[in-house]
Short mmCIF file of C-alpha atoms in Angstrom, two decimals:
data_model
loop_
_atom_site.label_atom_id
_atom_site.label_comp_id
_atom_site.label_asym_id
_atom_site.label_seq_id
_atom_site.Cartn_x
_atom_site.Cartn_y
_atom_site.Cartn_z
CA MET W 1 20.15 34.99 23.06
CA THR W 2 21.02 33.48 20.02
CA GLY W 3 19.26 31.53 17.65
CA ILE W 4 20.77 27.94 19.01
CA ALA W 5 19.26 29.63 22.64
CA MET W 6 16.12 30.06 20.89
CA PHE W 7 16.18 26.42 19.60
CA GLU W 8 17.22 25.06 22.87
CA LEU W 9 14.43 26.94 24.89
CA LEU W 10 11.76 25.31 22.85
CA GLY W 11 13.27 22.35 23.45
CA GLU W 12 12.20 22.98 27.05
CA LEU W 13 8.33 22.99 25.45
CA SER W 14 6.29 20.77 27.64
CA PRO W 15 5.94 16.70 26.02
CA GLU W 16 1.71 17.45 25.79
CA MET W 17 2.77 20.19 22.86
CA VAL W 18 6.17 18.50 21.85
CA ASP W 19 3.21 15.63 20.72
CA ARG W 20 0.65 17.28 19.15
CA ALA W 21 3.48 17.47 16.60
CA ALA W 22 1.76 14.55 15.70
CA GLU W 23 -1.23 15.89 14.71
CA LYS W 24 -1.93 15.44 10.89
CA PRO W 25 -3.14 18.87 9.71
CA GLY W 26 -6.39 18.93 7.79
CA ARG W 27 -5.59 19.72 3.95
CA LYS W 28 -7.63 23.03 3.26
CA ARG W 29 -9.64 22.09 0.22
CA ASN W 30 -8.67 25.01 -2.09
CA ILE W 31 -5.18 24.13 -2.06
CA LEU W 32 -5.55 20.95 -3.38
CA LYS W 33 -9.12 21.05 -4.77
CA LEU W 34 -9.70 18.13 -4.60
CA VAL W 35 -13.57 16.67 -5.19
CA THR W 36 -13.55 15.47 -2.12
CA SER W 37 -11.04 15.15 1.25
CA LEU W 38 -8.77 12.82 2.32
CA ALA W 39 -10.85 11.82 4.65
CA ALA W 40 -14.02 11.10 2.77
CA ALA W 41 -11.63 9.04 0.41
CA ALA W 42 -10.20 6.77 3.57
CA CYS W 43 -14.32 6.42 4.84
CA LEU W 44 -14.88 5.40 1.06
CA ALA W 45 -11.59 2.61 1.38
CA ALA W 46 -13.31 1.56 4.60
CA ALA W 47 -16.97 1.06 3.25
CA ILE W 48 -15.32 -0.55 -0.05
CA PHE W 49 -12.73 -3.02 2.61
CA ALA W 50 -16.07 -3.66 4.69
CA LEU W 51 -18.09 -4.77 1.74
CA LEU W 52 -14.59 -6.94 0.60
CA PRO W 53 -15.24 -11.38 0.76
CA ARG W 54 -13.26 -12.28 4.02
CA GLY W 55 -9.50 -12.62 3.66
CA SER W 56 -9.38 -9.94 0.82
CA HIS W 57 -7.97 -6.27 1.27
CA ALA W 58 -8.48 -3.25 -0.30
CA PRO W 59 -6.15 -0.99 -2.31
CA VAL W 60 -6.30 2.52 -1.26
CA PRO W 61 -5.33 4.51 -4.24
CA ASN W 62 -2.41 6.94 -3.91
CA GLY W 63 -4.77 9.74 -4.63
CA GLY W 64 -8.47 11.69 -3.94
CA THR W 65 -11.17 10.30 -5.44
CA GLY W 66 -14.70 11.68 -6.90
CA GLY W 67 -17.13 11.07 -3.51
CA GLY W 68 -19.37 8.03 -3.15
CA GLY W 69 -21.42 5.87 -5.62
CA ASP W 70 -20.48 3.99 -8.49
CA ASN W 71 -18.51 6.25 -9.83
CA ALA W 72 -15.37 6.92 -7.94
CA PRO W 73 -12.17 7.93 -9.33
CA GLY W 74 -9.23 7.62 -7.87
CA TRP W 75 -5.18 6.77 -9.03
CA ILE W 76 -2.84 4.46 -8.30
CA ASP W 77 0.61 5.15 -8.79
CA GLY W 78 3.45 2.60 -9.96
CA VAL W 79 5.31 0.39 -12.41
CA VAL W 80 4.04 -1.75 -14.83
CA VAL W 81 5.23 -5.19 -14.22
CA GLU W 82 3.45 -6.75 -16.99
CA THR W 83 1.60 -5.83 -20.39
CA GLY W 84 -0.54 -7.97 -22.78
CA GLU W 85 -4.15 -8.81 -22.45
CA HIS W 86 -4.01 -7.15 -18.78
CA ILE W 87 -1.97 -4.72 -18.00
CA VAL W 88 -0.74 -5.14 -14.44
CA VAL W 89 0.68 -2.43 -12.12
CA GLU W 90 2.92 -2.90 -9.04
CA ALA W 91 1.70 -0.16 -6.69
CA ALA W 92 5.08 3.00 -5.79
CA GLU W 93 3.20 2.63 -2.69
CA TRP W 94 -0.17 1.37 -1.19
CA MET W 95 -1.55 2.46 2.18
CA PRO W 96 -2.78 0.81 4.57
CA TRP W 97 -3.94 -2.51 3.17
CA GLU W 98 -1.65 -4.41 1.47
CA ALA W 99 -2.81 -5.22 -2.13
CA LYS W 100 -0.44 -4.13 -4.45
CA ARG W 101 -0.91 -5.61 -7.57
CA PHE W 102 -3.64 -4.69 -9.48
CA VAL W 103 -4.67 -5.69 -13.01
CA LEU W 104 -6.00 -3.90 -15.41
CA THR W 105 -8.78 -5.04 -17.40
CA MET W 106 -8.63 -3.38 -21.06
CA THR W 107 -11.48 -3.27 -23.00
CA GLU W 108 -12.78 -1.44 -25.85
CA TYR W 109 -13.67 1.16 -23.59
CA SER W 110 -11.57 0.72 -20.91
CA PRO W 111 -9.60 3.08 -20.97
CA ALA W 112 -11.37 5.03 -23.19
CA PRO W 113 -10.04 5.70 -26.41
CA GLY W 114 -7.10 7.45 -26.93
CA ASN W 115 -6.58 8.18 -22.81
CA MET W 116 -3.58 5.34 -22.71
CA PRO W 117 -0.22 5.05 -24.50
CA GLU W 118 0.12 3.38 -27.47
CA ASP W 119 4.16 1.73 -26.42
CA LEU W 120 3.59 0.86 -22.58
CA ARG W 121 6.53 -1.29 -21.27
CA VAL W 122 6.92 -2.79 -18.36
CA GLY W 123 9.06 -1.12 -15.77
CA GLU W 124 7.30 2.47 -16.89
CA GLY W 125 6.20 4.38 -13.93
CA VAL W 126 2.36 5.38 -14.63
CA ARG W 127 -1.10 6.77 -13.26
CA VAL W 128 -3.47 4.72 -13.71
CA MET W 129 -6.87 7.07 -13.53
CA CYS W 130 -9.67 4.27 -12.45
CA ASN W 131 -12.95 3.88 -10.59
CA ILE W 132 -11.63 2.12 -7.66
CA ASN W 133 -15.46 1.41 -6.24
CA SER W 134 -15.01 -1.33 -9.49
CA PHE W 135 -12.00 -3.11 -7.56
CA ILE W 136 -12.32 -6.91 -7.67
CA PRO W 137 -9.80 -8.23 -5.31
CA VAL W 138 -8.36 -11.77 -6.55
CA ASP W 139 -6.32 -12.21 -3.26
CA SER W 140 -4.51 -10.72 -0.47
CA ASP W 141 -2.01 -8.84 -3.00
CA THR W 142 -3.82 -8.61 -6.07
CA VAL W 143 -7.04 -6.85 -6.88
CA GLU W 144 -8.29 -6.84 -10.14
CA VAL W 145 -9.54 -2.93 -11.53
CA PRO W 146 -12.17 -3.40 -15.08
CA VAL W 147 -12.90 -0.15 -14.89
CA VAL W 148 -10.28 2.11 -16.06
CA PHE W 149 -10.24 5.78 -17.08
CA ALA W 150 -6.82 6.46 -17.94
CA ILE W 151 -3.57 5.57 -18.27
CA TYR W 152 -0.75 8.45 -18.13
CA ARG W 153 2.77 8.03 -18.73
CA HIS W 154 5.14 10.09 -15.81
CA VAL W 155 7.29 11.92 -18.19
CA GLY W 156 10.86 9.94 -18.86
CA ASN W 157 14.01 11.25 -19.07
CA VAL W 158 14.82 13.03 -21.69
CA ASP W 159 17.46 15.49 -20.43
CA LEU W 160 16.74 18.72 -21.30
CA LEU W 161 17.92 20.15 -19.03
CA ALA W 162 20.27 22.27 -20.89
CA GLY W 163 16.50 24.27 -22.16
CA LEU W 164 16.34 25.60 -18.64
CA ASP W 165 15.95 29.22 -18.40
CA LYS W 166 19.30 30.15 -16.45
CA SER W 167 17.82 33.96 -16.53
CA GLU W 168 14.59 33.33 -14.61
CA LEU W 169 16.26 31.05 -12.27
CA ALA W 170 18.44 34.35 -12.04
CA ARG W 171 15.50 36.42 -11.32
CA GLU W 172 13.83 33.90 -9.01
CA ILE W 173 16.91 33.65 -6.62
CA ASN W 174 17.37 37.11 -6.79
CA GLU W 175 13.81 37.70 -5.33
CA LEU W 176 14.30 35.21 -2.89
CA TYR W 177 17.32 35.79 -1.18
CA GLY W 178 18.40 39.28 -2.52
CA ALA W 179 19.03 40.49 0.63
CA GLU W 180 21.17 37.84 1.94
CA LEU W 181 23.31 37.38 -1.05
CA THR W 182 26.69 39.42 -0.95
CA ARG W 183 26.06 40.50 -4.80
CA PRO W 184 22.67 39.73 -7.39
CA VAL W 185 23.05 35.82 -9.63
CA THR W 186 23.64 36.47 -12.73
CA SER W 187 23.06 33.74 -15.78
CA GLU W 188 26.89 32.39 -15.73
CA ASP W 189 26.95 31.68 -11.71
CA ILE W 190 24.58 28.51 -13.05
CA ASP W 191 26.67 25.95 -13.81
CA LEU W 192 24.69 23.34 -14.92
CA ARG W 193 27.40 21.11 -14.98
CA ARG W 194 27.03 21.23 -11.13
CA ALA W 195 23.66 19.43 -10.93
CA VAL W 196 23.16 16.39 -9.65
CA LYS W 197 20.59 13.98 -10.44
CA ILE W 198 18.03 12.27 -8.21
CA TYR W 199 15.43 9.68 -8.93
CA VAL W 200 12.23 10.36 -7.23
CA ASP W 201 8.66 8.83 -6.69
CA THR W 202 9.88 5.09 -7.95
CA ASN W 203 9.48 2.73 -5.34
CA ILE W 204 12.57 0.33 -6.25
CA PHE W 205 12.19 -1.71 -3.39
CA ALA W 206 8.87 -2.90 -4.90
CA LEU W 207 9.67 -3.92 -8.07
CA ARG W 208 9.92 -8.12 -8.36
CA SER W 209 13.65 -8.47 -9.22
CA ALA W 210 16.81 -6.31 -7.01
CA ASP W 211 18.74 -6.30 -10.10
CA ARG W 212 20.55 -3.32 -10.94
CA GLY W 213 19.80 -3.24 -14.31
CA THR W 214 15.98 -3.50 -13.79
CA VAL W 215 16.28 -0.62 -11.17
CA LEU W 216 18.10 1.35 -12.85
CA GLU W 217 15.13 0.97 -16.09
CA ALA W 218 12.01 1.44 -13.59
CA LEU W 219 14.44 4.76 -12.75
CA GLU W 220 14.59 5.68 -15.97
CA HIS W 221 11.26 5.56 -16.92
CA GLY W 222 9.92 7.52 -13.59
CA ARG W 223 10.69 10.90 -12.34
CA HIS W 224 13.81 12.78 -11.36
CA VAL W 225 14.63 16.21 -9.90
CA TYR W 226 17.85 17.72 -10.49
CA LEU W 227 19.69 19.54 -6.94
CA LEU W 228 21.70 22.80 -8.54
CA PRO W 229 23.44 24.30 -6.17
CA VAL W 230 24.91 28.08 -7.76
CA GLU W 231 27.27 30.13 -5.89
CA ALA W 232 26.94 33.39 -5.14
CA GLY W 233 29.64 34.91 -2.86
CA GLU W 234 30.01 33.32 1.05
CA ARG W 235 25.80 31.95 0.07
CA THR W 236 24.65 29.04 -2.69
CA VAL W 237 21.76 28.66 -2.96
CA VAL W 238 20.31 25.12 -4.47
CA ALA W 239 17.67 25.14 -6.72
CA ASN W 240 15.61 21.91 -6.66
CA ILE W 241 14.80 21.53 -10.32
CA GLN W 242 12.30 19.61 -12.16
CA LEU W 243 10.45 18.31 -15.13
CA GLY W 244 7.02 19.95 -15.47
CA LEU W 245 4.08 16.47 -15.58
CA PRO W 246 1.57 16.95 -17.94
CA LEU W 247 -1.55 18.19 -16.84
CA ASN W 248 -3.73 15.70 -14.75
CA SER W 249 -7.80 17.17 -16.01
CA ASP W 250 -9.66 15.32 -13.37
CA ALA W 251 -7.13 17.00 -10.54
CA GLY W 252 -9.82 19.57 -9.79
CA LEU W 253 -7.30 23.34 -10.88
CA SER W 254 -8.70 26.34 -11.24
CA GLU W 255 -7.81 27.81 -14.74
CA ALA W 256 -4.77 29.67 -13.38
CA GLU W 257 -3.29 26.99 -11.98
CA ARG W 258 -4.00 24.74 -14.74
CA GLU W 259 -1.85 27.43 -17.13
CA GLU W 260 0.84 26.85 -14.83
CA VAL W 261 0.83 23.48 -15.32
CA LEU W 262 0.90 23.60 -18.80
CA ALA W 263 3.00 26.44 -19.50
CA ARG W 264 5.75 23.63 -17.15
CA GLU W 265 4.97 20.98 -18.91
CA GLY W 266 8.02 18.98 -20.12
CA HIS W 267 10.27 21.81 -19.37
CA TYR W 268 12.55 22.63 -16.17
CA PHE W 269 11.51 24.56 -13.52
CA ALA W 270 12.76 25.56 -9.83
CA SER W 271 10.20 24.32 -7.72
CA SER W 272 11.98 25.15 -4.05
CA PHE W 273 15.39 26.85 -3.15
CA ALA W 274 17.63 26.53 0.15
CA LEU W 275 20.30 28.83 1.19
CA TYR W 276 23.66 27.79 2.71
CA THR W 277 26.59 29.16 3.55
CA THR W 278 28.99 28.13 0.81
CA GLY W 279 30.50 25.07 1.67
CA ARG W 280 28.22 23.79 3.96
CA GLU W 281 25.21 22.45 1.50
CA PRO W 282 25.39 18.78 0.89
CA ASP W 283 28.06 17.17 -1.53
CA TYR W 284 26.66 14.17 -2.05
CA GLY W 285 30.19 12.59 -4.09
CA GLU W 286 32.09 13.52 -1.87
CA ILE W 287 29.62 11.06 0.81
CA ILE W 288 29.95 8.44 -1.63
CA ARG W 289 33.29 9.13 -2.03
CA LYS W 290 33.65 8.65 1.73
CA TYR W 291 31.92 6.06 1.95
CA ALA W 292 32.84 3.47 -0.95
CA GLY W 293 36.46 4.63 -0.59
CA GLU W 294 37.38 6.44 -4.24
CA PRO W 295 34.76 8.82 -6.56
CA ARG W 296 31.80 7.23 -7.77
CA PRO W 297 30.63 8.28 -11.22
CA ASP W 298 28.45 5.26 -11.83
CA ALA W 299 26.47 6.29 -8.45
CA VAL W 300 22.52 6.45 -9.15
CA LEU W 301 20.80 8.63 -6.53
CA VAL W 302 17.69 7.81 -5.39
CA GLY W 303 14.96 9.61 -3.11
CA GLY W 304 11.49 9.02 -1.64
CA LEU W 305 12.55 5.58 -0.93
CA PRO W 306 10.45 3.80 2.42
CA PHE W 307 12.26 3.63 4.91
CA PHE W 308 15.24 6.72 4.28
CA ARG W 309 14.08 10.06 4.87
CA ASP W 310 16.69 11.31 2.48
CA PRO W 311 18.30 10.63 -1.08
CA VAL W 312 20.72 7.36 -1.17
CA ALA W 313 23.05 6.30 -3.75
CA LEU W 314 23.31 2.93 -6.20
CA VAL W 315 26.29 1.43 -6.37
CA THR W 316 27.57 -1.83 -7.43
CA PHE W 317 30.39 -2.70 -4.62
CA ASP W 318 32.86 -4.87 -4.75
CA GLY W 319 30.59 -6.93 -7.16
CA VAL W 320 27.46 -6.61 -5.30
CA ASP W 321 24.29 -4.39 -5.48
CA ALA W 322 25.03 -1.50 -2.69
CA VAL W 323 23.03 0.92 -1.29
CA ILE W 324 24.78 4.37 0.62
CA PRO W 325 22.86 6.43 2.71
CA LEU W 326 23.88 9.62 2.19
CA THR W 327 22.47 11.29 5.59
CA GLY W 328 21.82 9.40 8.76
CA SER W 329 18.43 9.68 8.50
CA PHE W 330 17.48 6.36 8.65
CA ASP W 331 17.51 3.25 11.31
CA ALA W 332 21.27 2.36 10.64
CA ALA W 333 21.01 -0.01 14.20
CA ALA W 334 18.57 -1.80 12.04
CA ILE W 335 20.82 -2.60 9.60
CA ARG W 336 23.69 -3.27 11.12
CA ASP W 337 23.69 -6.08 9.92
CA LEU W 338 23.45 -5.85 6.24
CA GLU W 339 26.70 -3.62 6.11
CA LEU W 340 29.42 -4.45 2.80
CA ALA W 341 31.60 -2.00 4.55
CA PRO W 342 31.00 0.19 6.93
CA GLY W 343 27.89 3.05 5.70
CA VAL W 344 27.85 0.80 2.74
CA TYR W 345 24.82 -1.90 2.96
CA ASP W 346 23.37 -4.76 0.75
CA TYR W 347 20.89 -3.42 -1.71
CA GLY W 348 19.04 -6.88 -1.96
CA LYS W 349 19.03 -7.51 1.71
CA VAL W 350 17.98 -3.57 2.88
CA ARG W 351 15.22 -4.44 0.18
CA ASP W 352 14.20 -7.53 1.88
CA TYR W 353 14.31 -5.67 5.04
CA VAL W 354 12.33 -2.70 4.21
CA ASN W 355 9.54 -4.57 2.36
CA SER W 356 9.29 -6.73 5.59
CA LEU W 357 8.73 -3.76 7.72
CA PRO W 358 5.33 -2.25 8.49
CA PRO W 359 3.64 0.57 7.46
CA GLN W 360 5.39 3.22 8.69
CA ASP W 361 3.96 7.05 10.10
CA PRO W 362 5.70 8.93 6.77
CA ASP W 363 6.23 12.56 8.95
CA LEU W 364 7.75 11.63 12.23
CA CYS W 365 8.81 7.84 10.96
CA GLY W 366 7.83 6.96 15.07
CA MET O 1 4.34 -2.95 20.85
CA GLU O 2 2.21 -0.22 23.01
CA ASP O 3 4.55 2.52 25.21
CA ALA O 4 2.74 1.58 28.52
CA ALA O 5 4.15 -2.34 27.88
CA ILE O 6 7.58 -0.56 26.61
CA LEU O 7 7.77 1.68 29.97
CA GLU O 8 6.86 -1.58 31.50
CA LEU O 9 10.16 -3.48 30.41
CA TYR O 10 12.29 -0.81 31.47
CA TRP O 11 11.48 -0.74 34.61
CA ALA O 12 11.24 -4.52 34.65
CA ARG O 13 15.47 -3.67 33.84
CA ASN O 14 14.29 -5.88 30.84
CA ASP O 15 16.47 -5.24 27.68
CA ALA O 16 14.47 -5.42 25.80
CA ALA O 17 12.95 -2.37 25.82
CA LEU O 18 16.05 -0.80 24.26
CA GLU O 19 15.32 -3.33 20.59
CA GLU O 20 11.62 -2.18 21.48
CA THR O 21 11.96 1.30 21.34
CA ARG O 22 14.19 1.11 18.85
CA LYS O 23 11.82 -0.87 16.43
CA LYS O 24 9.30 1.70 17.28
CA TYR O 25 11.04 5.31 17.43
CA GLY O 26 14.67 3.96 16.03
CA GLY O 27 13.55 6.47 12.69
CA LEU O 28 12.37 9.47 15.09
CA CYS O 29 15.41 9.34 16.71
CA ALA O 30 17.67 8.81 13.79
CA ALA O 31 15.34 11.50 11.76
CA VAL O 32 15.78 14.61 14.66
CA ALA O 33 19.83 13.28 14.97
CA SER O 34 20.64 13.59 11.70
CA ASN O 35 18.23 16.68 10.95
CA LEU O 36 20.78 19.00 13.77
CA LEU O 37 24.16 16.58 13.07
CA PRO O 38 26.07 17.55 10.30
CA ASN O 39 27.39 13.66 9.66
CA ARG O 40 26.08 10.57 9.51
CA GLU O 41 27.89 9.01 12.16
CA ASP O 42 27.36 11.85 15.00
CA ALA O 43 24.03 11.10 14.14
CA GLU O 44 24.37 7.21 14.85
CA GLU O 45 26.24 8.15 17.69
CA CYS O 46 23.55 10.45 18.93
CA VAL O 47 21.03 7.41 19.20
CA ALA O 48 22.88 5.16 20.45
CA ASP O 49 23.50 8.00 23.56
CA THR O 50 19.79 8.33 23.40
CA TYR O 51 18.81 4.78 24.11
CA LEU O 52 21.45 4.57 26.59
CA ALA O 53 19.89 8.00 28.55
CA ALA O 54 16.59 6.44 27.76
CA TRP O 55 17.83 3.08 29.59
CA ASN O 56 19.79 5.32 32.36
CA THR O 57 16.60 7.56 33.22
CA ILE O 58 13.35 4.92 33.12
CA PRO O 59 13.29 4.70 35.90
CA PRO O 60 13.43 6.42 38.53
CA GLU O 61 11.08 8.39 35.00
CA ARG O 62 7.94 7.17 33.81
CA PRO O 63 7.14 9.53 30.83
CA ARG O 64 3.66 10.28 30.34
CA LEU O 65 4.62 9.94 26.58
CA LEU O 66 7.58 8.54 25.22
CA ARG O 67 7.70 9.54 22.18
CA ALA O 68 8.06 13.19 23.10
CA TYR O 69 10.07 12.06 26.22
CA LEU O 70 12.75 10.07 23.52
CA ALA O 71 12.57 13.39 21.04
CA ALA O 72 13.57 15.38 23.67
CA LEU O 73 16.67 13.16 24.65
CA THR O 74 17.64 13.19 21.58
CA ARG O 75 17.48 16.71 20.83
CA ASN O 76 19.40 17.10 23.69
CA ILE O 77 21.89 14.66 22.81
CA ALA O 78 22.41 16.45 19.22
CA LEU O 79 22.32 19.33 20.34
CA ASP O 80 24.83 19.19 22.64
CA ARG O 81 27.10 17.46 20.11
CA LEU O 82 26.47 20.57 18.02
CA LYS O 83 27.58 22.49 20.10
CA ARG O 84 31.13 20.68 20.49
CA LEU O 85 31.59 20.45 16.05
CA ARG O 86 30.42 24.32 16.35
CA ALA O 87 33.03 25.28 18.93
CA GLN O 88 35.72 23.27 16.31
CA LYS O 89 33.84 25.04 13.50
CA ARG O 90 32.88 22.24 12.07
CA GLY O 91 28.77 23.02 12.71
CA GLY O 92 26.98 23.70 9.79
CA GLY O 93 23.85 21.69 7.82
CA GLU O 94 19.88 22.38 8.61
CA ALA O 95 20.96 23.54 12.35
CA GLU O 96 22.26 26.32 11.32
CA LEU O 97 19.46 27.52 8.96
CA ILE O 98 16.98 26.79 11.86
CA PHE O 99 19.11 28.88 14.26
CA GLU O 100 19.21 32.29 11.54
CA GLU O 101 15.62 31.89 10.87
CA LEU O 102 14.88 31.70 14.99
CA SER O 103 17.35 34.61 15.54
CA GLU O 104 14.44 36.84 14.72
CA LEU O 105 13.04 36.04 17.66
CA LEU O 106 15.38 36.74 20.20
CA PRO O 107 14.50 38.37 23.36
CA GLY O 108 17.13 40.51 25.49
CA GLY O 109 19.84 40.52 23.43
CA ASP O 110 22.65 38.36 23.88
CA THR O 111 22.43 37.45 27.07
CA PRO O 112 21.04 34.38 28.04
CA ALA O 113 17.57 35.05 29.61
CA ALA O 114 17.18 34.37 33.45
CA GLU O 115 15.66 31.35 34.49
CA LEU O 116 12.55 33.01 35.49
CA GLU O 117 12.28 34.76 32.49
CA ARG O 118 13.44 31.76 30.04
CA ARG O 119 10.43 30.09 32.04
CA GLU O 120 7.80 33.12 30.97
CA LEU O 121 9.30 33.41 27.58
CA LEU O 122 8.38 29.58 27.34
CA ARG O 123 4.88 29.70 28.81
CA ASP O 124 4.26 32.39 26.10
CA ILE O 125 5.16 30.38 23.25
CA GLU O 126 3.40 27.09 24.26
CA SER O 127 0.30 29.76 24.84
CA PHE O 128 0.81 31.22 21.25
CA LEU O 129 1.05 27.81 19.62
CA ASP O 130 -1.71 26.51 21.39
CA LYS O 131 -3.55 29.24 19.68
CA GLN O 132 -2.17 28.68 16.63
CA ASN O 133 -4.54 26.10 13.94
CA SER O 134 -3.14 22.67 13.58
CA ARG O 135 -1.15 22.88 10.52
CA ALA O 136 0.87 26.19 11.38
CA ARG O 137 1.90 24.09 14.77
CA HIS O 138 2.74 21.47 12.61
CA ILE O 139 4.99 22.92 10.56
CA PHE O 140 6.10 25.00 13.18
CA LEU O 141 6.84 22.08 15.67
CA ARG O 142 8.73 19.80 13.13
CA ARG O 143 10.94 22.67 11.98
CA TYR O 144 11.40 23.91 15.63
CA TYR O 145 11.50 21.47 17.58
CA TYR O 146 11.94 18.58 15.16
CA ALA O 147 14.49 20.13 13.28
CA ASP O 148 13.26 19.00 9.85
CA SER O 149 14.19 20.44 6.70
CA VAL O 150 11.69 21.95 4.61
CA SER O 151 11.69 19.90 1.61
CA ALA O 152 10.80 17.23 4.09
CA ILE O 153 7.80 18.90 5.94
CA ALA O 154 6.59 19.60 1.83
CA ARG O 155 6.89 16.20 1.34
CA GLY O 156 4.79 14.91 4.40
CA LEU O 157 2.30 17.57 3.92
CA LYS O 158 2.17 16.89 0.45
CA MET O 159 2.77 20.94 0.08
CA ARG O 160 5.39 23.28 -2.16
CA GLU O 161 8.52 23.74 -0.13
CA ASN O 162 7.59 27.51 -0.98
CA THR O 163 4.64 27.59 1.01
CA VAL O 164 5.79 25.77 3.77
CA SER O 165 9.02 28.15 4.05
CA ALA O 166 6.36 31.03 3.81
CA GLN O 167 3.73 29.52 6.72
CA LEU O 168 7.15 29.05 8.91
CA MET O 169 7.88 33.12 8.24
CA ARG O 170 4.40 33.99 8.74
CA THR O 171 3.82 31.72 11.98
CA ARG O 172 7.39 33.54 13.14
CA GLY O 173 6.09 36.63 12.45
CA ARG O 174 3.06 36.69 14.13
CA LEU O 175 5.36 35.08 17.19
CA ARG O 176 7.49 37.89 17.08
CA GLU O 177 4.41 40.20 17.28
CA TYR O 178 2.74 38.59 19.78
CA LEU O 179 5.40 38.48 22.00
CA LEU O 180 6.02 42.38 21.36
CA GLU O 181 2.86 43.00 22.77
CA ARG O 182 3.53 40.67 25.83
CA GLY O 183 6.10 43.35 26.48
CA TYR O 184 9.69 41.54 25.45
CA ASP O 185 12.32 43.67 23.36
CA ILE O 186 12.99 41.99 20.74
#
């Protein structure tokens, strides 16, 4: 029997067993070490929802909470859309209710002095730590947040990849894949010019504007990763390189985890690796060339968008802002009418379509 | 729309069944197809073939679990297509990694096991999975049934990719032990 035969055999598992993949496994508390579980957060949000006036919708921040009572710390990840007397943040994602605009009431104590960047600008990606029990619904879209503990700026897009520790990266690759490589990887094998930048964690579809400039600005202020192929003979290891984020003091980390986070803050490190037979690793440049008809050095790659499970490329195609999915992991038939050319879609129309969709199961897309 | 209502549309030979299937499970089918097939055109054709296969098989079939049924159809169609591509040396992608990972669990050398042995092996694997905790089972099925990438699984569970890989390795190790205990020659 070969690997493919075993895979084929697993295809005969009973439907009941297969359907169990849809079961959401419970999170181990000692992994995230949140003060309360996500289930507790959901219960809390449901309780808030029950208390809200008619027609209102309770937002659920994208994170854990500090338990019940008057003080329930949580967070909202999003993009600043207004500054001034109030700061307005549009949530990067929201679930499962509909509020997406969060108006942060700025007072002497909210956020606590020194707990927000002084020069916060429109378009910046932020994490807002707040008391979710304090939320006041304004309308079905908007919630006022009177108690803000802190606003953290997502680490900006300062290009420090050159500061990557190549010898450490080579050591990690050899440690992980030593047995499968025909020879050890050295620093000389690591060519930073091959790195592909992918913006992540900024839901650009949630921005008010589909204008390319606005989108790019929002991306620039959000997070990004690099995919860096490192070739070693017949095998290529693709390292996922990311920038260490600032320590979130409310994350409830152990001392060792805090030290690890602090050591990585502001430095690039490899967060994961994938092994390919050389020549079979994803070649996004080639995929873009295939659909756009020519190499597109202006293409901007974005991952983690709703509807598209894998990264997409943003390009200007015949003068129209366009999106090129880089794999087939999306429902192509649903947006067939939005194609500008085979495999190239009108960005504005795709954005409108995706925003019209109900929230989906992020795991199984079913 | 509820699955039962979609199935009624199939049984009534109402082609709205296909649109409702696409709306509800289009993402799932596309994900399974693209996980297995190395390029987008093949994945899109595979999804279209899945809808056609569903239309042609329901009725007479009345699947108990429509999601699992469609996933199985997509998986089988994608696998057939992948075999043809591999024969033309055009395979590759995530599927090759998955096959490589599964190659450590292969009883009986290179010869396809007899049908009876296959059934028994399948039953044993199912019994093993039944005994696993929900996290280990979820990760195993997403990787080796839905052919999901490690990074997609990690994203879904908000885990590090290395943790997912380690979990998969442990589950494969336990499965190997389990099968060895049952007399399989691995």
